[in-house]
Short mmCIF file of C-alpha atoms in Angstrom, two decimals:
data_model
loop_
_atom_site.label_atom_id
_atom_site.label_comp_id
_atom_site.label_asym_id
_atom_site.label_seq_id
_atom_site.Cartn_x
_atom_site.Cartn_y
_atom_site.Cartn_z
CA UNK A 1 -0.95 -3.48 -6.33
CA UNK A 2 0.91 -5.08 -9.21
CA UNK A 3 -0.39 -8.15 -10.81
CA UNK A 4 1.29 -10.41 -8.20
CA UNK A 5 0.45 -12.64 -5.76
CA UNK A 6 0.22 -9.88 -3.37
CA UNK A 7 -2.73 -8.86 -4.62
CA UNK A 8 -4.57 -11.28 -3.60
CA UNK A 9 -8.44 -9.82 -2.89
CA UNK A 10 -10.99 -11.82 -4.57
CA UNK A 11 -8.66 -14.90 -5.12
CA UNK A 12 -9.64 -18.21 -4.46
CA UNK A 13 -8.20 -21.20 -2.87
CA UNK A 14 -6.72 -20.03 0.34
CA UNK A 15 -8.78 -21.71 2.82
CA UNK A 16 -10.46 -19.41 5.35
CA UNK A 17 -9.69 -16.09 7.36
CA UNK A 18 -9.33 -17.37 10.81
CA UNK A 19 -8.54 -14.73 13.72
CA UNK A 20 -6.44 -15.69 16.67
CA UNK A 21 -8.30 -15.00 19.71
CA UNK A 22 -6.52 -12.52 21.81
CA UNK A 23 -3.48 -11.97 19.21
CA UNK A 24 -0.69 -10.12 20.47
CA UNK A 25 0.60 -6.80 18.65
CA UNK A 26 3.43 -8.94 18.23
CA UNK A 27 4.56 -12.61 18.15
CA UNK A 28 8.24 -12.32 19.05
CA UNK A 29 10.72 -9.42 19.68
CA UNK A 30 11.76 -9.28 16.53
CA UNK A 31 8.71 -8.36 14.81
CA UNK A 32 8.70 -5.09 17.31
CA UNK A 33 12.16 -4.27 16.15
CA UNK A 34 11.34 -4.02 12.30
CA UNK A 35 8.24 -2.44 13.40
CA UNK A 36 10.44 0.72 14.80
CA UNK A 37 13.12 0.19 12.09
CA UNK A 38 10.25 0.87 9.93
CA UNK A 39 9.11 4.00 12.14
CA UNK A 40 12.62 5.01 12.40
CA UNK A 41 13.24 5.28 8.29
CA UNK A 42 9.81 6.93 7.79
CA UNK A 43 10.96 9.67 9.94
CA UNK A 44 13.95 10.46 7.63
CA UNK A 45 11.83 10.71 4.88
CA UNK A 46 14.05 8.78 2.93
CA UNK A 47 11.80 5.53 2.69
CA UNK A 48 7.82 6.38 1.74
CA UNK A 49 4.95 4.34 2.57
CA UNK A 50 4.06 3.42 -0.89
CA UNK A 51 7.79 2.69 -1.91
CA UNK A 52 7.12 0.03 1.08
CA UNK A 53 4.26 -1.23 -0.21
CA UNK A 54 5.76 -1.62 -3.79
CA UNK A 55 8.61 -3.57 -2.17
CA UNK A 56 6.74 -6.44 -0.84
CA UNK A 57 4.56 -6.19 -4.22
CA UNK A 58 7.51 -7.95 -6.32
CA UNK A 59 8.71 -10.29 -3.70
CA UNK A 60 8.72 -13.63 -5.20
CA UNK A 61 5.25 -15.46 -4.65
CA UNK A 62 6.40 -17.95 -3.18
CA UNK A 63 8.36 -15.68 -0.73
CA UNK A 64 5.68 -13.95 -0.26
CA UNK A 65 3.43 -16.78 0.85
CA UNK A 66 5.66 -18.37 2.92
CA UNK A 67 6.52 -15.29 4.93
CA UNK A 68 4.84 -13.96 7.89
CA UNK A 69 3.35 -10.20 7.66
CA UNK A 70 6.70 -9.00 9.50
CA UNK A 71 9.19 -11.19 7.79
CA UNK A 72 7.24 -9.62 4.80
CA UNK A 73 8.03 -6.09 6.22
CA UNK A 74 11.55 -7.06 6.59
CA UNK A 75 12.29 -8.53 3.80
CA UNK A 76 10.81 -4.93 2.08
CA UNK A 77 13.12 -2.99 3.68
CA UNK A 78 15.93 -5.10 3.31
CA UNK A 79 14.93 -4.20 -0.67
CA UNK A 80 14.62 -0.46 -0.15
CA UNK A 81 17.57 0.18 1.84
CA UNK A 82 20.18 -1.42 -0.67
CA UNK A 83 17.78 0.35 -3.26
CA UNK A 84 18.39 3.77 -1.91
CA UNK A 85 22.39 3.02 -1.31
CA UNK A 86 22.25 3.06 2.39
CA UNK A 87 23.73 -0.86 2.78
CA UNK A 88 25.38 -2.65 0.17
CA UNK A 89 23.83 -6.24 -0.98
CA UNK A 90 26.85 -7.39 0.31
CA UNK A 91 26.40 -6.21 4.16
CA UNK A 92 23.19 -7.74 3.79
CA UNK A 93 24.76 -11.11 3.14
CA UNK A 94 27.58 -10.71 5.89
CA UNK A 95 25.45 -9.62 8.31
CA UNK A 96 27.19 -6.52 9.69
CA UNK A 97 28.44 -3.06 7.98
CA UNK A 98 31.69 -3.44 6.19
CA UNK A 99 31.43 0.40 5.10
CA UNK A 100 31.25 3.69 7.36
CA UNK A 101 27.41 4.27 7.07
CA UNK A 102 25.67 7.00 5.51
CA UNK A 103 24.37 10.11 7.40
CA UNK A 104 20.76 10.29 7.23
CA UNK A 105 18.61 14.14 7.12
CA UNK A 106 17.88 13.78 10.66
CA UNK A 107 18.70 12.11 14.47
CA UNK A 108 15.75 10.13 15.90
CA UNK A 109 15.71 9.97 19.56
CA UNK A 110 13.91 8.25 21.83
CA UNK A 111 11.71 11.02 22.89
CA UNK A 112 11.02 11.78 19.06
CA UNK A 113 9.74 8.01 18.97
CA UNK A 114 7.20 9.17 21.78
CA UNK A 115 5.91 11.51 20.27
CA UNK A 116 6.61 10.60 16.21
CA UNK A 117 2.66 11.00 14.35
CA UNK A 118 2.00 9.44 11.54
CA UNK A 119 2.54 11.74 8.30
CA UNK A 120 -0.20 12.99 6.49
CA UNK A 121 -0.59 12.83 2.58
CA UNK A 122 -3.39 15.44 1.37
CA UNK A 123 -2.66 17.97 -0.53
CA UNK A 124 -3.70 21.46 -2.26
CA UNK A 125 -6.02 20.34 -5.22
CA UNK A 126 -4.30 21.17 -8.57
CA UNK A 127 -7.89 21.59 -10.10
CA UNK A 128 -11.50 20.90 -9.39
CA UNK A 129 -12.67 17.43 -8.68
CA UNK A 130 -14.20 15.54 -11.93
CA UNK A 131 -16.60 13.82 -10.49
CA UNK A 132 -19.22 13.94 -7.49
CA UNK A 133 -21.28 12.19 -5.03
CA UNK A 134 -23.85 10.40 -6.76
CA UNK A 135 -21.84 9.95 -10.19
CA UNK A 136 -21.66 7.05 -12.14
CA UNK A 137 -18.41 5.58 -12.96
CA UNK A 138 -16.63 3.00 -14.32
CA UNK A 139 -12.75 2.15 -13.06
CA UNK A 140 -10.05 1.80 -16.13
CA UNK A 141 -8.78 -1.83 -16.22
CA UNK A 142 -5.20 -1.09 -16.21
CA UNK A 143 -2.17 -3.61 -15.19
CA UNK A 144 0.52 -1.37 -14.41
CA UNK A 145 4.13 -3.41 -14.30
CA UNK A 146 4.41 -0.98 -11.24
CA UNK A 147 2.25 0.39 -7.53
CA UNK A 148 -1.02 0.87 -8.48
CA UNK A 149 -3.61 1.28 -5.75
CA UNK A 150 -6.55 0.13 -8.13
CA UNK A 151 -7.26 -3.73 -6.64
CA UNK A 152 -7.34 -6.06 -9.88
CA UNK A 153 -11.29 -7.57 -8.73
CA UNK A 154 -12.44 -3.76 -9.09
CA UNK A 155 -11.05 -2.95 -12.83
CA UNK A 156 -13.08 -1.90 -15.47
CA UNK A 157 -15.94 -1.96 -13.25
CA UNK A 158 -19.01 0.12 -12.67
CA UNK A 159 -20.05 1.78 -9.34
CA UNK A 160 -20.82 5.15 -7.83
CA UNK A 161 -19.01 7.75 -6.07
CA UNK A 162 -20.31 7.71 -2.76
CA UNK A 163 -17.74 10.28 -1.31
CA UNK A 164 -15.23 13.54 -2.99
CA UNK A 165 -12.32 12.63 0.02
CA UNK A 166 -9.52 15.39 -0.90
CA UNK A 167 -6.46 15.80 -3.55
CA UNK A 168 -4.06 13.33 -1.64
CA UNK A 169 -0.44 11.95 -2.58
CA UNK A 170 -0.50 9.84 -5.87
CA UNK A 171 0.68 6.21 -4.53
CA UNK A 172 1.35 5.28 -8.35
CA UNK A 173 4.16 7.87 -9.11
CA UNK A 174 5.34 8.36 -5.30
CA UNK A 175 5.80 4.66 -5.21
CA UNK A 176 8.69 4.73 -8.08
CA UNK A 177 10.01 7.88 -6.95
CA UNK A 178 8.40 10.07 -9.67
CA UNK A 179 7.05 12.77 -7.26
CA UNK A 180 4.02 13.32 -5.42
CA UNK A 181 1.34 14.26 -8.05
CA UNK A 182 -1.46 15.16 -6.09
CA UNK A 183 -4.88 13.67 -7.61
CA UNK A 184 -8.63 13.64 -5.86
CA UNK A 185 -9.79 10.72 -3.87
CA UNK A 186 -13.44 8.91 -4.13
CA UNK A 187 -15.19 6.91 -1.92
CA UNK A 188 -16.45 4.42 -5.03
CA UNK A 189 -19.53 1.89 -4.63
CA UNK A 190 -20.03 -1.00 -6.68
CA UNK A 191 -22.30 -4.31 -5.93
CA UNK A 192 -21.56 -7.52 -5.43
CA UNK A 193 -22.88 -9.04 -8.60
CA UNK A 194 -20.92 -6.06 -10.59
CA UNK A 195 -17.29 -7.57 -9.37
CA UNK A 196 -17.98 -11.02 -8.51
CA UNK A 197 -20.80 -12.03 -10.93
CA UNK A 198 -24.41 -13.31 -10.93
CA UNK A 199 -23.68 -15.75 -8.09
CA UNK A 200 -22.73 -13.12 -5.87
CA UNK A 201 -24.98 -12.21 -2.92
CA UNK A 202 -27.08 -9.29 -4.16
CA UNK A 203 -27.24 -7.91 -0.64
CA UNK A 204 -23.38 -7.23 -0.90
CA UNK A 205 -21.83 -3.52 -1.49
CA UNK A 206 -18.15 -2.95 -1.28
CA UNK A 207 -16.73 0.22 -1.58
CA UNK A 208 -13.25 1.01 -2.25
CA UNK A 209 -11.11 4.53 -2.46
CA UNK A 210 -10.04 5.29 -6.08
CA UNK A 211 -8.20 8.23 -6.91
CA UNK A 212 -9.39 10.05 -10.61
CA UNK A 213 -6.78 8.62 -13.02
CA UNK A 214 -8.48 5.60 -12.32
CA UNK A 215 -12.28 6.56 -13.28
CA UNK A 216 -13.83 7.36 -15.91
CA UNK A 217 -17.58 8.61 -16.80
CA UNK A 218 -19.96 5.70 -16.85
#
C-alpha cells in the first residue's frame, strides 16, 4: 500500500459500507473472464500477486474510484502485461495483436484450471524470529514510493504481537521484482484509541499481520 488513494482504511468521507443482499460472484461475463485471465497468468508465474496489487496501487485516483473492483483488476493487468513485454501499449490501444505473441513457461489447459490451487508463499526462515507472542511493539512509520503491506492508519503505532505466523514471501521487494526475501510474519494487536485517537471506542481491538522490517521494540 503506497500512499494513494488505494489505501484507503481509516479514511473518511466515503459514505457507508453497504452489502448487496445476495451478490453474485460476478456482475457480468466479463468480470469472470479477467477473473481466469488473472488465474491463467498466475499459473505462468510470470505475473505475482503482489506485482498485482502494486498495479492497481498507482492507478490514478480518480481511476481508481471510478472503477469497479474488476475493471480495477483489469485495468492492473492491462499495466503488468505491457510491463513485462508480453503486449505492446500499442495492441492495447488497437485492440487486437499486431505482433506474433510471446511463448509463455507453460500451456494451461482446461483440466489444469480444474484443478489449479492457489500458490503458497512461506518459506524456510533465514534466522530466528525477533520478536514473540506477548511482545510489545511499535510499527516504523514509513511511506515507501513503492508496495508496502504496512496500512498507513497502523504506522508508528504501538501494539502487541499476538501471533509468530512463519517466514513468508516479502510483498515489498517481490512486488518490484527484487526477489522474494523471506521475512517472519506477526499477528500484531493494537487498540482502538492507539490508531484512531481518544474518541475511539475503547472496546475496539484490530489486529493486523506485519512482517519484522516493519516493527520495532516498544
Amino acid at each position: 500500500m503506497t500512499n494513494s488513494i488505494h489505501d484507503m482504511g481509516g479514511m473518511h468521507g466515503f459514505g457507508p459500507v453497504v452489502p448487496e443482499p445476495d451478490e453474485p460472484v460476478f456482475h457480468a461475463d466479463w468480470e469472470g473472464g479477467v477473473y481466469a485471465l488473472q488465474r491463467a497468468m498466475g499459473a505462468t508465474r510470470v505475473l505475482t500477486i503482489d506485482g498485482g496489487r502494486a498495479s492497481l496501487e498507482i492507478l490514478p485516483p480518480l481511476a481508481y474510484l471510478e472503477a469497479s473492483y474488476y475493471k480495477r483488476w483489469f485495468l492492473g493487468l492491462e499495466r503488468r502485461v505491457v510491463t513485462h513485454g508480453l503486449v505492446g501499449e500499442d495492441e492495447i490501444a488497437a485492440g487486437h495483436a499486431l505482433r506474433p505473441g510471446i511463448r509463455l513457461n507453460r500451456k494451461l489447459t482446461a483440466d489444469d484450471a480444474k484443478t489449479m490451487s492457489f500458490a503458497h508463499f512461506d518459506r524456510p526462515a533465514p534466522s530466528p524470529a525477533r520478536f514473540s507472542a506477548g511482545d510489545r511493539v511499535r510499527t516504523k512509520n514509513i511511506h515507501p514510493a513503492t508496495h508496502t503491506r504496512l496500512p498507513r492508519y497502523a504506522r508508528g503505532k504501538l501494539g502487541t504481537v499476538e501471533a509468530v505466523r512463519g517466514c513468508h514471501v516479502f510483498p515489498d521487494t517481490a512486488a518490484i521484482g527484487a526477489g522474494e526475501n523471506p521475512q517472519w510474519l506477526y499477528t500484531v494487536v493494537f487498540s482502538g484509541r492507539e490508531l484512531w485517537g481518544e474518541e475511539a471506542d475503547p472496546s475496539i481491538k484490530l489486529s493486523i499481520e506485519a512482517f519484522e522490517p516493519y516493527l520495532v521494540p516498544a
